[in-house]
PDB file of C-alpha atoms in Angstrom:
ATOM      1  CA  UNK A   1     -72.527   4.933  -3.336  1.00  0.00           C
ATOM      2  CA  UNK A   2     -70.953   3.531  -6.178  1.00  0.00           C
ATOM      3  CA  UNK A   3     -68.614   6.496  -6.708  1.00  0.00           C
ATOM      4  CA  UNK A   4     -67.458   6.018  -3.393  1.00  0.00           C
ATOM      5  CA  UNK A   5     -66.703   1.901  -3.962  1.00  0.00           C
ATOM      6  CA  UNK A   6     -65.182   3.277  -7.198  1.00  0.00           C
ATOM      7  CA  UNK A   7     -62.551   5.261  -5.378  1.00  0.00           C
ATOM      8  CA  UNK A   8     -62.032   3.016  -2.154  1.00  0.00           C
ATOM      9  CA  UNK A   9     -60.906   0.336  -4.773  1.00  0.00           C
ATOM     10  CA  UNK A  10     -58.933   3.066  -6.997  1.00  0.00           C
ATOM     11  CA  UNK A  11     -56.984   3.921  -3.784  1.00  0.00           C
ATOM     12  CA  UNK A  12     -56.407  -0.094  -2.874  1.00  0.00           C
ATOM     13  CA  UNK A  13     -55.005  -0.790  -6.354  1.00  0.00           C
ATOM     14  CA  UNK A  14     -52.437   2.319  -5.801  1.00  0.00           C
ATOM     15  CA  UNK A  15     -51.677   0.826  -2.526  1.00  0.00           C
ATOM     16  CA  UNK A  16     -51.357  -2.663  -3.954  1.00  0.00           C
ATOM     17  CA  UNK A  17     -49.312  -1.300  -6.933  1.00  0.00           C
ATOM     18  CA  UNK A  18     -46.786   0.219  -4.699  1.00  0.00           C
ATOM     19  CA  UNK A  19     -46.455  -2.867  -2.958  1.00  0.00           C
ATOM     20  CA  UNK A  20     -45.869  -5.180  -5.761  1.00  0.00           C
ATOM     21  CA  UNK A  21     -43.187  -2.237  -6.962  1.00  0.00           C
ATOM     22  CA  UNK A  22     -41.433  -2.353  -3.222  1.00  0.00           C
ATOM     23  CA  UNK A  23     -41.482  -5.567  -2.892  1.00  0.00           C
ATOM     24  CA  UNK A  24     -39.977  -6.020  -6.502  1.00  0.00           C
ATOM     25  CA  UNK A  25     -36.876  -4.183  -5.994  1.00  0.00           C
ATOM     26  CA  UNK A  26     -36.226  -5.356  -2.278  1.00  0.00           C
ATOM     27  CA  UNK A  27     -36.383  -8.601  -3.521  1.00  0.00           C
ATOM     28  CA  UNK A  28     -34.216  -7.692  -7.264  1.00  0.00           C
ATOM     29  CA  UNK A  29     -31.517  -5.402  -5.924  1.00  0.00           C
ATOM     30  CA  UNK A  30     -29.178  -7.436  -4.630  1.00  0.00           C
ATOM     31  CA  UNK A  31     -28.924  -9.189  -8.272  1.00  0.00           C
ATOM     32  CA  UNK A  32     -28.283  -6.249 -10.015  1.00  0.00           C
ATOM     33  CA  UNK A  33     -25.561  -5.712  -7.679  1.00  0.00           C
ATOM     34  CA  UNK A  34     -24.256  -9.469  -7.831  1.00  0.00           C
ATOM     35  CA  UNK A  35     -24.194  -8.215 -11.984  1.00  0.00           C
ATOM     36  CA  UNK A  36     -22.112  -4.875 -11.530  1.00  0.00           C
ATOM     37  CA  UNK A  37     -18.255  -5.168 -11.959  1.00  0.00           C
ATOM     38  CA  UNK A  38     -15.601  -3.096 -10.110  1.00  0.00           C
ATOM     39  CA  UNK A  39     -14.464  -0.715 -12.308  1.00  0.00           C
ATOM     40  CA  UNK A  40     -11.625   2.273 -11.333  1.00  0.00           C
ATOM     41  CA  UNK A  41     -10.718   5.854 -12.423  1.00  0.00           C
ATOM     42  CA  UNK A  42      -7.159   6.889 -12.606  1.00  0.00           C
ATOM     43  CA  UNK A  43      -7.329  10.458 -13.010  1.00  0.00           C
ATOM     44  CA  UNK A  44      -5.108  13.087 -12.350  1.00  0.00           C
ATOM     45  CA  UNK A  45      -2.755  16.161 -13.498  1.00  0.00           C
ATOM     46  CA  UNK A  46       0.874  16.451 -13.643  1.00  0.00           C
ATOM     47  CA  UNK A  47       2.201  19.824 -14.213  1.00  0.00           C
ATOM     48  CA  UNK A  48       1.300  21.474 -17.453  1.00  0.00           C
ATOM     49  CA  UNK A  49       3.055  18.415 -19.993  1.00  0.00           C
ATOM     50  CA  UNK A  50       1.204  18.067 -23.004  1.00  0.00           C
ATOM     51  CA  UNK A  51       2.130  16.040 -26.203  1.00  0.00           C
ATOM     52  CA  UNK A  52       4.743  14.229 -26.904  1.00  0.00           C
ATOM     53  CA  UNK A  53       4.313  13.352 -23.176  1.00  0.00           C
ATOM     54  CA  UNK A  54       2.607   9.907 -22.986  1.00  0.00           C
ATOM     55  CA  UNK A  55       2.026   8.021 -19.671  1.00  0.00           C
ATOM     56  CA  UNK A  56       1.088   4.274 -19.557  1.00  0.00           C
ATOM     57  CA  UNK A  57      -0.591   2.219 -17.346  1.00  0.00           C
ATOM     58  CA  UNK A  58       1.180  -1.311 -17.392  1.00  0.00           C
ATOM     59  CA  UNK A  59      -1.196  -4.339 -16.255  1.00  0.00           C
ATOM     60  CA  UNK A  60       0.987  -7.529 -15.107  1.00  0.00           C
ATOM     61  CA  UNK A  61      -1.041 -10.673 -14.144  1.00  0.00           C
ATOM     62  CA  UNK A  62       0.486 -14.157 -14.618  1.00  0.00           C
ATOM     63  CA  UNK A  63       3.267 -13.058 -16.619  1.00  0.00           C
ATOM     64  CA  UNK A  64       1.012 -11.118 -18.608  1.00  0.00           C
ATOM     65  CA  UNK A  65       1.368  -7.777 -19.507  1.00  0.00           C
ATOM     66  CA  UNK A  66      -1.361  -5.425 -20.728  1.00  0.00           C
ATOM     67  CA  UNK A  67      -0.908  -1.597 -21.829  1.00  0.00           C
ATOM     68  CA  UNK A  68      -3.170   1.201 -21.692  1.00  0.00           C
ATOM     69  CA  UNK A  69      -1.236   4.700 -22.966  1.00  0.00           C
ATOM     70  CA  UNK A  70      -2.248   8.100 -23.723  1.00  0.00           C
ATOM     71  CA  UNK A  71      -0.971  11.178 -24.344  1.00  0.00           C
ATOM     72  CA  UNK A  72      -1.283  14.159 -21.529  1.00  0.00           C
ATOM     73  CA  UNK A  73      -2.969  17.330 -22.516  1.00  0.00           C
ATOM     74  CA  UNK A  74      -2.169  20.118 -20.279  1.00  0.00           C
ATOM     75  CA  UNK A  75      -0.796  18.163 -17.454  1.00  0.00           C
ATOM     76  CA  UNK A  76      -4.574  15.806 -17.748  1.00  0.00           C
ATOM     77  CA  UNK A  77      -4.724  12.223 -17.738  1.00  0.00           C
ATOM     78  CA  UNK A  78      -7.763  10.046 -17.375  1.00  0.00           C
ATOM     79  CA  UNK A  79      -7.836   5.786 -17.189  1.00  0.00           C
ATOM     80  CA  UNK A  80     -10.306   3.490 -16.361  1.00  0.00           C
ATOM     81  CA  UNK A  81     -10.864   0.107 -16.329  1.00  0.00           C
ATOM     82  CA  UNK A  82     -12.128  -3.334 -14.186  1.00  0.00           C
ATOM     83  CA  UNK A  83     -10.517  -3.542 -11.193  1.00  0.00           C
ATOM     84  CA  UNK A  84      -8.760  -6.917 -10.971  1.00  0.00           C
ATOM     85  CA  UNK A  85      -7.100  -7.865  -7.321  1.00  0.00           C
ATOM     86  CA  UNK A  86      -4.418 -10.097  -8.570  1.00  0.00           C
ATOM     87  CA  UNK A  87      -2.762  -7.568 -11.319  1.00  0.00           C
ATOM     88  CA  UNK A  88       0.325  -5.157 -10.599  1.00  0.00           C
ATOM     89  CA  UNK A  89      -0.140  -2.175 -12.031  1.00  0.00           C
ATOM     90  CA  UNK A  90       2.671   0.284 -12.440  1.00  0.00           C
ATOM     91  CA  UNK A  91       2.432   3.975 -13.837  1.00  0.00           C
ATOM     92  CA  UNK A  92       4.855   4.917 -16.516  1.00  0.00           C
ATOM     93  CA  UNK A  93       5.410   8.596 -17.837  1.00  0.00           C
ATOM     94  CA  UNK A  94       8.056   9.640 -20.956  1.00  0.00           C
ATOM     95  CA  UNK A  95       7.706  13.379 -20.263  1.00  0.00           C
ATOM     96  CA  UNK A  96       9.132  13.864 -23.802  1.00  0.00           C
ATOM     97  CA  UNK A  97       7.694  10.603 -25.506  1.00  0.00           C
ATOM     98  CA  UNK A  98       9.540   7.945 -26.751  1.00  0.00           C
ATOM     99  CA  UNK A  99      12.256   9.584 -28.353  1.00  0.00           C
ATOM    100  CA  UNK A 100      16.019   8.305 -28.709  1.00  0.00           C
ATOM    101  CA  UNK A 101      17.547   4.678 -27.755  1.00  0.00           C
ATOM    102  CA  UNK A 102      16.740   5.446 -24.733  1.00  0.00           C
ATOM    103  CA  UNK A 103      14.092   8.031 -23.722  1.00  0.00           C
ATOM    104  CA  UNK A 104      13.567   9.768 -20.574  1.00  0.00           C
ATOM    105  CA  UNK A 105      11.429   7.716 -18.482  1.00  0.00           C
ATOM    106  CA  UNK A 106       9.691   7.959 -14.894  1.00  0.00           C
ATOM    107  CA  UNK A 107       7.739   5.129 -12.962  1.00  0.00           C
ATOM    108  CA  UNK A 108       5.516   4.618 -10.010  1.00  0.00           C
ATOM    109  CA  UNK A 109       3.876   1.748  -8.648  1.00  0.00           C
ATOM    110  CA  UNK A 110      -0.212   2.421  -8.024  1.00  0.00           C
ATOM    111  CA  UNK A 111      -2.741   0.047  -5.882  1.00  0.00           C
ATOM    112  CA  UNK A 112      -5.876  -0.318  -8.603  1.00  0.00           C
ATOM    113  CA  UNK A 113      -9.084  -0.410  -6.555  1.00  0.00           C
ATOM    114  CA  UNK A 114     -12.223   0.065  -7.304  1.00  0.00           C
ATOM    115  CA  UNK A 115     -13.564   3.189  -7.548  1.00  0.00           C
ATOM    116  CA  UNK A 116     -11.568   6.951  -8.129  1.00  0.00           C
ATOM    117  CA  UNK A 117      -7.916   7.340  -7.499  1.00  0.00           C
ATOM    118  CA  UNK A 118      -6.712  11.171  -7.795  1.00  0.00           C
ATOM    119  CA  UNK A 119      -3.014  11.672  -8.227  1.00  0.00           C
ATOM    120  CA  UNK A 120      -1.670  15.888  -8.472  1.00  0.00           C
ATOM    121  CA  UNK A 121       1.296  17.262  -8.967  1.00  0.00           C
ATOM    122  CA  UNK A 122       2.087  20.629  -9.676  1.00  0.00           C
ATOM    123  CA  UNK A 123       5.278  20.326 -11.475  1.00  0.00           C
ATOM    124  CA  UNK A 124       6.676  16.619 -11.919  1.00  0.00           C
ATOM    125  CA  UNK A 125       6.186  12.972 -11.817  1.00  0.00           C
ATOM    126  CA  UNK A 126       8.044  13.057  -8.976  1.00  0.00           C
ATOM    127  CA  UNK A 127       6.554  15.029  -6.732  1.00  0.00           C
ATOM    128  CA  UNK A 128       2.769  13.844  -6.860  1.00  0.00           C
ATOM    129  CA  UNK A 129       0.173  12.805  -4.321  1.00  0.00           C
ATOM    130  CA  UNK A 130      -2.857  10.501  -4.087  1.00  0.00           C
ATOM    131  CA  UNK A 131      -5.775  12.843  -3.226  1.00  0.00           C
ATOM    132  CA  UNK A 132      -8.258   9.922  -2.183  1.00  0.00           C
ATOM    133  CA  UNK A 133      -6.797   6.582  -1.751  1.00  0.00           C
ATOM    134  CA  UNK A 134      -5.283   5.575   1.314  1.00  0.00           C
ATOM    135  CA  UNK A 135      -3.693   2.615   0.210  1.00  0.00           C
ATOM    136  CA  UNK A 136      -1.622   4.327  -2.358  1.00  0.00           C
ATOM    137  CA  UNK A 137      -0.560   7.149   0.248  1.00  0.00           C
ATOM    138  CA  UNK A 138       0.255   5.171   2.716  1.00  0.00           C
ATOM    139  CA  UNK A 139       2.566   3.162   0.123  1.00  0.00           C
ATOM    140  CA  UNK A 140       4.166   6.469  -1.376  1.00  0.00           C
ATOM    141  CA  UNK A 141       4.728   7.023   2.475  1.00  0.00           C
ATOM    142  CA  UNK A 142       6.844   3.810   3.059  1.00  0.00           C
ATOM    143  CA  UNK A 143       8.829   4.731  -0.349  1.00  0.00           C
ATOM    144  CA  UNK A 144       9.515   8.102   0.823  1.00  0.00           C
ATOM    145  CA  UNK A 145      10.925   7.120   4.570  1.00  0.00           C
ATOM    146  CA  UNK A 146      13.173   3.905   3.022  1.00  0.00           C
ATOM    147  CA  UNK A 147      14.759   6.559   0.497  1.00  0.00           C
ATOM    148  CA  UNK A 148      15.661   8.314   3.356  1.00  0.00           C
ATOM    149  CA  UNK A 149      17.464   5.701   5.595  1.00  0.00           C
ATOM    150  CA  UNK A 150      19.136   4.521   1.894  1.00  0.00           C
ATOM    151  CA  UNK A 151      20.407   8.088   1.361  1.00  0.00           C
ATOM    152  CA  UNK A 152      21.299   7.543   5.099  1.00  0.00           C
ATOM    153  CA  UNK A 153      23.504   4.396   5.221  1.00  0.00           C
ATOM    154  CA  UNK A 154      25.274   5.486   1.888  1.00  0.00           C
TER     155      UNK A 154
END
């Protein structure tokens, strides 16, 4: 008889355990959440441009500016951060560094957001495409269609 009391109250502390636990994280969750920041990936490949290529990503925020740079390795570039909604953030590649008074230079305007933005070109700067961001495509888009009427009305 005892054995049997022994495991009835075995089985209601396992019970009650998993409760407590349950109960615990329904209740702690949305904190951890509330703690979390919004952080971003900028990753992506363009062409096969290794060193001196360096590409920068330039922060601007209340006439601030902040610079992250790095140089490619076989086309590869990788940038993360905290998303912030008020900053512009423009991409800036000098396919053959920063050589000369004035170096060779190529720029694109990017829509941070939280979470992973893919950009891909096979050959140039020029030619590449968001993989997963709608905002950004959608934006490339609109550039690509007003070059187009400009080339138009010249």
């Amino acid at each position: 008889m005892n054995r049997k009391l022994f495991f009835k109250v075995l089985i209601q502390f396992k019970v009650m355990k998993n409760l407590i636990s349950l109960v615990s994280i329904t209740l702690f969750f949305p904190f951890s959440l509330l703690a979390q920041k919004n952080n971003y990936v900028l990753e992506g490949t363009i062409g096969l441009l290794s060193a001196p290529a360096i590409m920068y990503l330039d922060h601007y925020k209340n006439k601030i500016n902040r610079k992250d740079s790095l140089v490619l390795k076989d086309g590869h570039f990788n940038f993360k951060g905290e998303y912030d909604p008020d900053e512009q953030t423009i991409i800036e590649l000098f396919p053959l560094g920063k050589v000369g008074k004035k170096p060779l230079r190529r720029v694109h305007e990017v829509y941070i957001q939280p979470g992973k933005i893919s950009i891909n070109s096979l050959d140039s700067f020029s030619t590449f495409h968001y993989l997963n961001s709608p905002i950004n495509t959608a934006f490339q888009q609109l550039e690509n269609e007003s070059l187009i009427l400009v080339k138009k009305w010249q």
